[in-house]
């Protein structure tokens, strides 16, 4: 069984400080049947030279470079699809893996073909690699017995942040899944869909070394939105739109993801409704705060879009307006129905001049 090959796809962008250690942690694995592709997402520092050094030393290491920076979501899409091995391991340039990480996760995947992904326990480390403590056990995912819908609902109820995302995936499950959505919290929806196509399991040992801490969802939303717009400057008009409603955007990503899931129409509809109930229970207070932020900022965003259009950048203006409307649509879907949601819908309808209505919130 040990002949199974694992595609490790390590994405990096200006990661000169940590890239060498991340590569070394892959090369030092006790599991020998891997090949590593170093995916450079448009770096301008010394990272590509470090990658070239390793590729020259080890024939299992290949280099790939994006012609332009793809941003977080675009890079991860490549990390999940590159190669043709039966198993895929996306890898960041920040985090490290213990020498037995691959061997112990692959043992779980090989023992049960119904497992779509396996991850490990994790330790938090600082920039120098000093262990700060263990990531809480409750963040690990272990889907229950039952059908695909029960597994997906378990992920939506439990998934918190990245240690349980950085695992080894069965390519058969990835081939069934849709591409990650370009919004903050895209990993929540992506993992929930993966659970439709198999179990998610974990090895309890802390074999994953996680540098820093969980990135704030607003920052992920900003970066993902900027990548979607193919804009790199943080001063650009797109930079402030995504963070206005990151939790609502994440919830809406479940709608877009499950609408494409390989399920019957009634199952898709039921899963989308379950997603709304589960995420309302988890994030209802956040949704209310985000609605207030959008109400305060929406007129300025739309005014900005008009200014951009007058400057001749009609495509950018349209994308900005679409992104703003996407936030409105997401919030109307997740807010608890009632007079407050109806009042917000009326306000947003007046602000945008478009047909957003209370029926969306009901």
mmCIF file of N, CA and C in Angstrom, residues 176-290:
data_model
loop_
_atom_site.group_PDB
_atom_site.id
_atom_site.type_symbol
_atom_site.label_atom_id
_atom_site.label_comp_id
_atom_site.label_asym_id
_atom_site.label_seq_id
_atom_site.Cartn_x
_atom_site.Cartn_y
_atom_site.Cartn_z
ATOM 1 N N UNK A 176 -14.475 16.039 -7.338
ATOM 2 C CA UNK A 176 -15.922 16.237 -7.259
ATOM 3 C C UNK A 176 -16.293 17.634 -6.769
ATOM 4 N N UNK A 177 -15.388 18.267 -6.051
ATOM 5 C CA UNK A 177 -15.686 19.550 -5.405
ATOM 6 C C UNK A 177 -15.561 20.708 -6.383
ATOM 7 N N UNK A 178 -16.299 21.771 -6.120
ATOM 8 C CA UNK A 178 -16.175 22.994 -6.905
ATOM 9 C C UNK A 178 -14.958 23.773 -6.436
ATOM 10 N N UNK A 179 -14.533 24.760 -7.205
ATOM 11 C CA UNK A 179 -13.376 25.553 -6.822
ATOM 12 C C UNK A 179 -13.712 26.461 -5.639
ATOM 13 N N UNK A 180 -12.720 26.724 -4.787
ATOM 14 C CA UNK A 180 -12.968 27.639 -3.666
ATOM 15 C C UNK A 180 -13.471 28.996 -4.142
ATOM 16 N N UNK A 181 -14.444 29.538 -3.403
ATOM 17 C CA UNK A 181 -15.018 30.830 -3.737
ATOM 18 C C UNK A 181 -14.080 31.967 -3.330
ATOM 19 N N UNK A 182 -14.087 33.037 -4.093
ATOM 20 C CA UNK A 182 -13.176 34.159 -3.848
ATOM 21 C C UNK A 182 -13.762 35.105 -2.808
ATOM 22 N N UNK A 183 -13.723 34.668 -1.542
ATOM 23 C CA UNK A 183 -14.221 35.514 -0.463
ATOM 24 C C UNK A 183 -13.571 35.056 0.827
ATOM 25 N N UNK A 184 -13.617 35.903 1.836
ATOM 26 C CA UNK A 184 -13.121 35.505 3.134
ATOM 27 C C UNK A 184 -13.936 34.343 3.679
ATOM 28 N N UNK A 185 -13.260 33.399 4.340
ATOM 29 C CA UNK A 185 -13.958 32.235 4.870
ATOM 30 C C UNK A 185 -14.253 31.175 3.834
ATOM 31 N N UNK A 186 -13.624 31.278 2.642
ATOM 32 C CA UNK A 186 -13.876 30.296 1.591
ATOM 33 C C UNK A 186 -13.567 28.881 2.045
ATOM 34 N N UNK A 187 -12.601 28.724 2.974
ATOM 35 C CA UNK A 187 -12.229 27.395 3.428
ATOM 36 C C UNK A 187 -13.356 26.714 4.191
ATOM 37 N N UNK A 188 -14.226 27.488 4.866
ATOM 38 C CA UNK A 188 -15.373 26.905 5.563
ATOM 39 C C UNK A 188 -16.272 26.159 4.578
ATOM 40 N N UNK A 189 -16.638 26.837 3.508
ATOM 41 C CA UNK A 189 -17.526 26.220 2.519
ATOM 42 C C UNK A 189 -16.831 25.080 1.787
ATOM 43 N N UNK A 190 -15.561 25.255 1.499
ATOM 44 C CA UNK A 190 -14.815 24.231 0.770
ATOM 45 C C UNK A 190 -14.732 22.930 1.575
ATOM 46 N N UNK A 191 -14.409 23.030 2.858
ATOM 47 C CA UNK A 191 -14.319 21.827 3.688
ATOM 48 C C UNK A 191 -15.681 21.165 3.856
ATOM 49 N N UNK A 192 -16.729 21.982 3.983
ATOM 50 C CA UNK A 192 -18.066 21.405 4.117
ATOM 51 C C UNK A 192 -18.437 20.618 2.869
ATOM 52 N N UNK A 193 -18.041 21.121 1.684
ATOM 53 C CA UNK A 193 -18.339 20.354 0.467
ATOM 54 C C UNK A 193 -17.484 19.089 0.390
ATOM 55 N N UNK A 194 -16.228 19.170 0.768
ATOM 56 C CA UNK A 194 -15.390 17.967 0.780
ATOM 57 C C UNK A 194 -16.032 16.876 1.631
ATOM 58 N N UNK A 195 -16.649 17.264 2.743
ATOM 59 C CA UNK A 195 -17.297 16.287 3.621
ATOM 60 C C UNK A 195 -18.477 15.600 2.946
ATOM 61 N N UNK A 196 -19.044 16.221 1.906
ATOM 62 C CA UNK A 196 -20.112 15.553 1.159
ATOM 63 C C UNK A 196 -19.599 14.309 0.446
ATOM 64 N N UNK A 197 -18.315 14.300 0.131
ATOM 65 C CA UNK A 197 -17.755 13.244 -0.705
ATOM 66 C C UNK A 197 -16.888 12.264 0.072
ATOM 67 N N UNK A 198 -16.903 12.355 1.382
ATOM 68 C CA UNK A 198 -16.163 11.417 2.215
ATOM 69 C C UNK A 198 -15.972 11.967 3.618
ATOM 70 N N UNK A 199 -15.504 11.105 4.493
ATOM 71 C CA UNK A 199 -15.276 11.511 5.885
ATOM 72 C C UNK A 199 -14.037 12.387 6.019
ATOM 73 N N UNK A 200 -14.044 13.214 7.046
ATOM 74 C CA UNK A 200 -12.856 13.943 7.459
ATOM 75 C C UNK A 200 -12.417 13.362 8.798
ATOM 76 N N UNK A 201 -11.164 12.959 8.861
ATOM 77 C CA UNK A 201 -10.614 12.337 10.057
ATOM 78 C C UNK A 201 -9.387 13.117 10.539
ATOM 79 N N UNK A 202 -8.934 12.793 11.740
ATOM 80 C CA UNK A 202 -7.730 13.451 12.239
ATOM 81 C C UNK A 202 -6.861 12.466 13.010
ATOM 82 N N UNK A 203 -5.588 12.752 13.024
ATOM 83 C CA UNK A 203 -4.621 12.076 13.891
ATOM 84 C C UNK A 203 -4.413 13.007 15.077
ATOM 85 N N UNK A 204 -4.650 12.555 16.299
ATOM 86 C CA UNK A 204 -4.621 13.485 17.438
ATOM 87 C C UNK A 204 -3.248 14.042 17.785
ATOM 88 N N UNK A 205 -2.186 13.373 17.390
ATOM 89 C CA UNK A 205 -0.854 13.872 17.742
ATOM 90 C C UNK A 205 -0.606 15.242 17.111
ATOM 91 N N UNK A 206 0.056 16.147 17.820
ATOM 92 C CA UNK A 206 0.333 17.489 17.275
ATOM 93 C C UNK A 206 1.501 17.448 16.292
ATOM 94 N N UNK A 207 1.196 17.079 15.061
ATOM 95 C CA UNK A 207 2.203 16.906 14.016
ATOM 96 C C UNK A 207 2.313 18.112 13.095
ATOM 97 N N UNK A 208 1.447 19.096 13.290
ATOM 98 C CA UNK A 208 1.421 20.294 12.462
ATOM 99 C C UNK A 208 1.855 21.477 13.310
ATOM 100 N N UNK A 209 2.818 22.236 12.824
ATOM 101 C CA UNK A 209 3.343 23.383 13.566
ATOM 102 C C UNK A 209 2.867 24.655 12.882
ATOM 103 N N UNK A 210 2.005 25.359 13.559
ATOM 104 C CA UNK A 210 1.288 26.487 12.970
ATOM 105 C C UNK A 210 1.903 27.797 13.427
ATOM 106 N N UNK A 211 2.422 28.541 12.477
ATOM 107 C CA UNK A 211 3.121 29.780 12.820
ATOM 108 C C UNK A 211 2.128 30.932 12.994
ATOM 109 N N UNK A 212 2.322 31.713 14.024
ATOM 110 C CA UNK A 212 1.455 32.876 14.242
ATOM 111 C C UNK A 212 0.143 32.462 14.872
ATOM 112 N N UNK A 213 -0.948 32.896 14.289
ATOM 113 C CA UNK A 213 -2.272 32.575 14.807
ATOM 114 C C UNK A 213 -3.277 32.667 13.695
ATOM 115 N N UNK A 214 -4.558 32.443 14.021
ATOM 116 C CA UNK A 214 -5.576 32.517 12.974
ATOM 117 C C UNK A 214 -5.684 33.927 12.412
ATOM 118 N N UNK A 215 -5.630 34.052 11.089
ATOM 119 C CA UNK A 215 -5.773 35.366 10.461
ATOM 120 C C UNK A 215 -7.196 35.864 10.658
ATOM 121 N N UNK A 216 -7.387 37.144 11.002
ATOM 122 C CA UNK A 216 -8.743 37.674 11.140
ATOM 123 C C UNK A 216 -9.524 37.496 9.839
ATOM 124 N N UNK A 217 -10.814 37.162 9.982
ATOM 125 C CA UNK A 217 -11.620 36.913 8.794
ATOM 126 C C UNK A 217 -11.723 38.153 7.918
ATOM 127 N N UNK A 218 -11.701 39.358 8.538
ATOM 128 C CA UNK A 218 -11.773 40.572 7.719
ATOM 129 C C UNK A 218 -10.569 40.684 6.796
ATOM 130 N N UNK A 219 -9.374 40.240 7.300
ATOM 131 C CA UNK A 219 -8.184 40.334 6.468
ATOM 132 C C UNK A 219 -8.251 39.336 5.309
ATOM 133 N N UNK A 220 -8.746 38.126 5.610
ATOM 134 C CA UNK A 220 -8.919 37.147 4.545
ATOM 135 C C UNK A 220 -9.930 37.646 3.514
ATOM 136 N N UNK A 221 -10.994 38.287 4.000
ATOM 137 C CA UNK A 221 -12.000 38.816 3.083
ATOM 138 C C UNK A 221 -11.405 39.888 2.185
ATOM 139 N N UNK A 222 -10.602 40.773 2.788
ATOM 140 C CA UNK A 222 -9.978 41.828 2.000
ATOM 141 C C UNK A 222 -9.057 41.249 0.937
ATOM 142 N N UNK A 223 -8.204 40.322 1.352
ATOM 143 C CA UNK A 223 -7.255 39.747 0.412
ATOM 144 C C UNK A 223 -7.947 38.958 -0.689
ATOM 145 N N UNK A 224 -8.979 38.207 -0.312
ATOM 146 C CA UNK A 224 -9.697 37.433 -1.319
ATOM 147 C C UNK A 224 -10.428 38.348 -2.288
ATOM 148 N N UNK A 225 -11.051 39.406 -1.757
ATOM 149 C CA UNK A 225 -11.742 40.342 -2.635
ATOM 150 C C UNK A 225 -10.804 41.050 -3.580
ATOM 151 N N UNK A 226 -9.637 41.398 -3.094
ATOM 152 C CA UNK A 226 -8.661 42.057 -3.950
ATOM 153 C C UNK A 226 -8.157 41.101 -5.030
ATOM 154 N N UNK A 227 -8.014 39.817 -4.662
ATOM 155 C CA UNK A 227 -7.581 38.844 -5.665
ATOM 156 C C UNK A 227 -8.659 38.680 -6.734
ATOM 157 N N UNK A 228 -9.912 38.653 -6.285
ATOM 158 C CA UNK A 228 -11.019 38.512 -7.240
ATOM 159 C C UNK A 228 -11.008 39.670 -8.227
ATOM 160 N N UNK A 229 -10.672 40.846 -7.754
ATOM 161 C CA UNK A 229 -10.633 42.022 -8.624
ATOM 162 C C UNK A 229 -9.302 42.162 -9.359
ATOM 163 N N UNK A 230 -8.348 41.249 -9.061
ATOM 164 C CA UNK A 230 -7.006 41.301 -9.647
ATOM 165 C C UNK A 230 -6.344 42.660 -9.388
ATOM 166 N N UNK A 231 -6.459 43.100 -8.145
ATOM 167 C CA UNK A 231 -5.882 44.378 -7.738
ATOM 168 C C UNK A 231 -4.961 44.121 -6.566
ATOM 169 N N UNK A 232 -3.791 44.692 -6.581
ATOM 170 C CA UNK A 232 -2.823 44.395 -5.545
ATOM 171 C C UNK A 232 -2.690 45.500 -4.496
ATOM 172 N N UNK A 233 -2.996 46.732 -4.801
ATOM 173 C CA UNK A 233 -2.757 47.821 -3.864
ATOM 174 C C UNK A 233 -3.809 47.846 -2.770
ATOM 175 N N UNK A 234 -3.388 47.948 -1.523
ATOM 176 C CA UNK A 234 -4.341 48.009 -0.425
ATOM 177 C C UNK A 234 -5.084 49.344 -0.396
ATOM 178 N N UNK A 235 -4.635 50.317 -1.168
ATOM 179 C CA UNK A 235 -5.334 51.602 -1.229
ATOM 180 C C UNK A 235 -6.412 51.604 -2.296
ATOM 181 N N UNK A 236 -6.522 50.526 -3.047
ATOM 182 C CA UNK A 236 -7.489 50.470 -4.132
ATOM 183 C C UNK A 236 -8.914 50.469 -3.579
ATOM 184 N N UNK A 237 -9.866 50.881 -4.397
ATOM 185 C CA UNK A 237 -11.255 50.965 -3.944
ATOM 186 C C UNK A 237 -11.804 49.622 -3.502
ATOM 187 N N UNK A 238 -11.267 48.512 -4.003
ATOM 188 C CA UNK A 238 -11.793 47.208 -3.629
ATOM 189 C C UNK A 238 -11.359 46.779 -2.228
ATOM 190 N N UNK A 239 -10.289 47.379 -1.725
ATOM 191 C CA UNK A 239 -9.682 46.883 -0.499
ATOM 192 C C UNK A 239 -10.616 46.987 0.700
ATOM 193 N N UNK A 240 -11.547 47.940 0.702
ATOM 194 C CA UNK A 240 -12.388 48.157 1.869
ATOM 195 C C UNK A 240 -13.778 47.527 1.748
ATOM 196 N N UNK A 241 -14.074 46.858 0.652
ATOM 197 C CA UNK A 241 -15.425 46.330 0.460
ATOM 198 C C UNK A 241 -15.589 44.975 1.134
ATOM 199 N N UNK A 242 -14.715 44.030 0.832
ATOM 200 C CA UNK A 242 -14.834 42.683 1.377
ATOM 201 C C UNK A 242 -14.923 42.625 2.892
ATOM 202 N N UNK A 243 -14.108 43.406 3.637
ATOM 203 C CA UNK A 243 -14.142 43.306 5.093
ATOM 204 C C UNK A 243 -15.422 43.824 5.735
ATOM 205 N N UNK A 244 -16.305 44.477 4.988
ATOM 206 C CA UNK A 244 -17.518 45.031 5.591
ATOM 207 C C UNK A 244 -18.419 43.938 6.161
ATOM 208 N N UNK A 245 -18.452 42.768 5.552
ATOM 209 C CA UNK A 245 -19.328 41.692 6.013
ATOM 210 C C UNK A 245 -18.660 40.339 5.800
ATOM 211 N N UNK A 246 -17.534 40.080 6.463
ATOM 212 C CA UNK A 246 -16.810 38.833 6.199
ATOM 213 C C UNK A 246 -17.570 37.581 6.607
ATOM 214 N N UNK A 247 -18.277 37.616 7.755
ATOM 215 C CA UNK A 247 -19.017 36.429 8.165
ATOM 216 C C UNK A 247 -20.196 36.157 7.245
ATOM 217 N N UNK A 248 -20.891 37.218 6.839
ATOM 218 C CA UNK A 248 -22.003 37.037 5.910
ATOM 219 C C UNK A 248 -21.496 36.543 4.556
ATOM 220 N N UNK A 249 -20.346 37.050 4.118
ATOM 221 C CA UNK A 249 -19.769 36.576 2.858
ATOM 222 C C UNK A 249 -19.404 35.106 2.939
ATOM 223 N N UNK A 250 -18.865 34.712 4.087
ATOM 224 C CA UNK A 250 -18.528 33.306 4.285
ATOM 225 C C UNK A 250 -19.787 32.444 4.246
ATOM 226 N N UNK A 251 -20.856 32.909 4.899
ATOM 227 C CA UNK A 251 -22.108 32.151 4.874
ATOM 228 C C UNK A 251 -22.643 32.028 3.451
ATOM 229 N N UNK A 252 -22.562 33.133 2.692
ATOM 230 C CA UNK A 252 -23.065 33.116 1.323
ATOM 231 C C UNK A 252 -22.226 32.202 0.432
ATOM 232 N N UNK A 253 -20.954 32.053 0.751
ATOM 233 C CA UNK A 253 -20.111 31.122 -0.008
ATOM 234 C C UNK A 253 -20.646 29.698 0.085
ATOM 235 N N UNK A 254 -21.283 29.370 1.213
ATOM 236 C CA UNK A 254 -21.894 28.044 1.327
ATOM 237 C C UNK A 254 -23.042 27.892 0.333
ATOM 238 N N UNK A 255 -23.823 28.957 0.146
ATOM 239 C CA UNK A 255 -24.919 28.900 -0.824
ATOM 240 C C UNK A 255 -24.367 28.639 -2.224
ATOM 241 N N UNK A 256 -23.361 29.418 -2.602
ATOM 242 C CA UNK A 256 -22.796 29.280 -3.941
ATOM 243 C C UNK A 256 -22.136 27.920 -4.132
ATOM 244 N N UNK A 257 -21.484 27.425 -3.079
ATOM 245 C CA UNK A 257 -20.821 26.123 -3.163
ATOM 246 C C UNK A 257 -21.831 24.989 -3.241
ATOM 247 N N UNK A 258 -22.822 24.991 -2.332
ATOM 248 C CA UNK A 258 -23.787 23.901 -2.301
ATOM 249 C C UNK A 258 -24.717 23.920 -3.512
ATOM 250 N N UNK A 259 -24.880 25.085 -4.140
ATOM 251 C CA UNK A 259 -25.702 25.141 -5.357
ATOM 252 C C UNK A 259 -25.086 24.321 -6.485
ATOM 253 N N UNK A 260 -23.778 24.105 -6.404
ATOM 254 C CA UNK A 260 -23.066 23.333 -7.423
ATOM 255 C C UNK A 260 -22.735 21.919 -6.967
ATOM 256 N N UNK A 261 -23.109 21.571 -5.731
ATOM 257 C CA UNK A 261 -22.729 20.270 -5.184
ATOM 258 C C UNK A 261 -23.408 19.136 -5.939
ATOM 259 N N UNK A 262 -22.745 17.998 -5.946
ATOM 260 C CA UNK A 262 -23.256 16.825 -6.661
ATOM 261 C C UNK A 262 -24.272 16.091 -5.793
ATOM 262 N N UNK A 263 -25.423 16.728 -5.633
ATOM 263 C CA UNK A 263 -26.526 16.206 -4.851
ATOM 264 C C UNK A 263 -27.806 16.374 -5.649
ATOM 265 N N UNK A 264 -28.864 15.730 -5.208
ATOM 266 C CA UNK A 264 -30.164 15.966 -5.828
ATOM 267 C C UNK A 264 -30.631 17.371 -5.473
ATOM 268 N N UNK A 265 -31.571 17.899 -6.253
ATOM 269 C CA UNK A 265 -32.073 19.254 -5.992
ATOM 270 C C UNK A 265 -32.661 19.387 -4.585
ATOM 271 N N UNK A 266 -33.470 18.436 -4.105
ATOM 272 C CA UNK A 266 -33.981 18.566 -2.730
ATOM 273 C C UNK A 266 -32.867 18.537 -1.686
ATOM 274 N N UNK A 267 -31.841 17.708 -1.916
ATOM 275 C CA UNK A 267 -30.731 17.665 -0.963
ATOM 276 C C UNK A 267 -29.965 18.981 -0.946
ATOM 277 N N UNK A 268 -29.752 19.569 -2.125
ATOM 278 C CA UNK A 268 -29.067 20.864 -2.168
ATOM 279 C C UNK A 268 -29.852 21.922 -1.419
ATOM 280 N N UNK A 269 -31.160 21.960 -1.670
ATOM 281 C CA UNK A 269 -31.997 22.960 -0.993
ATOM 282 C C UNK A 269 -31.981 22.760 0.517
ATOM 283 N N UNK A 270 -32.070 21.506 0.956
ATOM 284 C CA UNK A 270 -32.063 21.228 2.386
ATOM 285 C C UNK A 270 -30.744 21.596 3.034
ATOM 286 N N UNK A 271 -29.641 21.354 2.330
ATOM 287 C CA UNK A 271 -28.331 21.672 2.882
ATOM 288 C C UNK A 271 -28.129 23.184 2.975
ATOM 289 N N UNK A 272 -28.631 23.918 2.002
ATOM 290 C CA UNK A 272 -28.512 25.374 2.036
ATOM 291 C C UNK A 272 -29.304 25.940 3.217
ATOM 292 N N UNK A 273 -30.498 25.422 3.451
ATOM 293 C CA UNK A 273 -31.284 25.877 4.598
ATOM 294 C C UNK A 273 -30.599 25.507 5.909
ATOM 295 N N UNK A 274 -30.008 24.312 5.956
ATOM 296 C CA UNK A 274 -29.293 23.899 7.166
ATOM 297 C C UNK A 274 -28.097 24.810 7.412
ATOM 298 N N UNK A 275 -27.419 25.203 6.328
ATOM 299 C CA UNK A 275 -26.277 26.107 6.468
ATOM 300 C C UNK A 275 -26.705 27.421 7.096
ATOM 301 N N UNK A 276 -27.829 27.957 6.651
ATOM 302 C CA UNK A 276 -28.295 29.218 7.221
ATOM 303 C C UNK A 276 -28.592 29.066 8.713
ATOM 304 N N UNK A 277 -29.256 27.985 9.094
ATOM 305 C CA UNK A 277 -29.583 27.784 10.512
ATOM 306 C C UNK A 277 -28.315 27.631 11.358
ATOM 307 N N UNK A 278 -27.378 26.840 10.863
ATOM 308 C CA UNK A 278 -26.155 26.580 11.628
ATOM 309 C C UNK A 278 -25.319 27.849 11.777
ATOM 310 N N UNK A 279 -25.155 28.582 10.684
ATOM 311 C CA UNK A 279 -24.298 29.763 10.725
ATOM 312 C C UNK A 279 -24.974 30.928 11.438
ATOM 313 N N UNK A 280 -26.303 30.995 11.388
ATOM 314 C CA UNK A 280 -26.998 31.980 12.226
ATOM 315 C C UNK A 280 -26.718 31.702 13.695
ATOM 316 N N UNK A 281 -26.773 30.438 14.080
ATOM 317 C CA UNK A 281 -26.545 30.088 15.477
ATOM 318 C C UNK A 281 -25.120 30.441 15.903
ATOM 319 N N UNK A 282 -24.163 30.309 14.988
ATOM 320 C CA UNK A 282 -22.764 30.576 15.325
ATOM 321 C C UNK A 282 -22.444 32.069 15.308
ATOM 322 N N UNK A 283 -23.013 32.814 14.346
ATOM 323 C CA UNK A 283 -22.508 34.155 14.058
ATOM 324 C C UNK A 283 -23.591 35.231 14.035
ATOM 325 N N UNK A 284 -24.718 35.013 14.664
ATOM 326 C CA UNK A 284 -25.830 35.961 14.525
ATOM 327 C C UNK A 284 -25.438 37.371 14.972
ATOM 328 N N UNK A 285 -24.696 37.481 16.069
ATOM 329 C CA UNK A 285 -24.289 38.815 16.534
ATOM 330 C C UNK A 285 -23.382 39.495 15.515
ATOM 331 N N UNK A 286 -22.505 38.725 14.882
ATOM 332 C CA UNK A 286 -21.630 39.287 13.852
ATOM 333 C C UNK A 286 -22.437 39.785 12.659
ATOM 334 N N UNK A 287 -23.481 39.047 12.294
ATOM 335 C CA UNK A 287 -24.296 39.464 11.153
ATOM 336 C C UNK A 287 -24.951 40.821 11.420
ATOM 337 N N UNK A 288 -25.412 41.035 12.634
ATOM 338 C CA UNK A 288 -26.048 42.310 12.983
ATOM 339 C C UNK A 288 -25.025 43.445 12.893
ATOM 340 N N UNK A 289 -23.831 43.217 13.425
ATOM 341 C CA UNK A 289 -22.791 44.253 13.350
ATOM 342 C C UNK A 289 -22.415 44.543 11.894
ATOM 343 N N UNK A 290 -22.308 43.504 11.091
ATOM 344 C CA UNK A 290 -21.935 43.693 9.692
ATOM 345 C C UNK A 290 -23.023 44.440 8.926
#
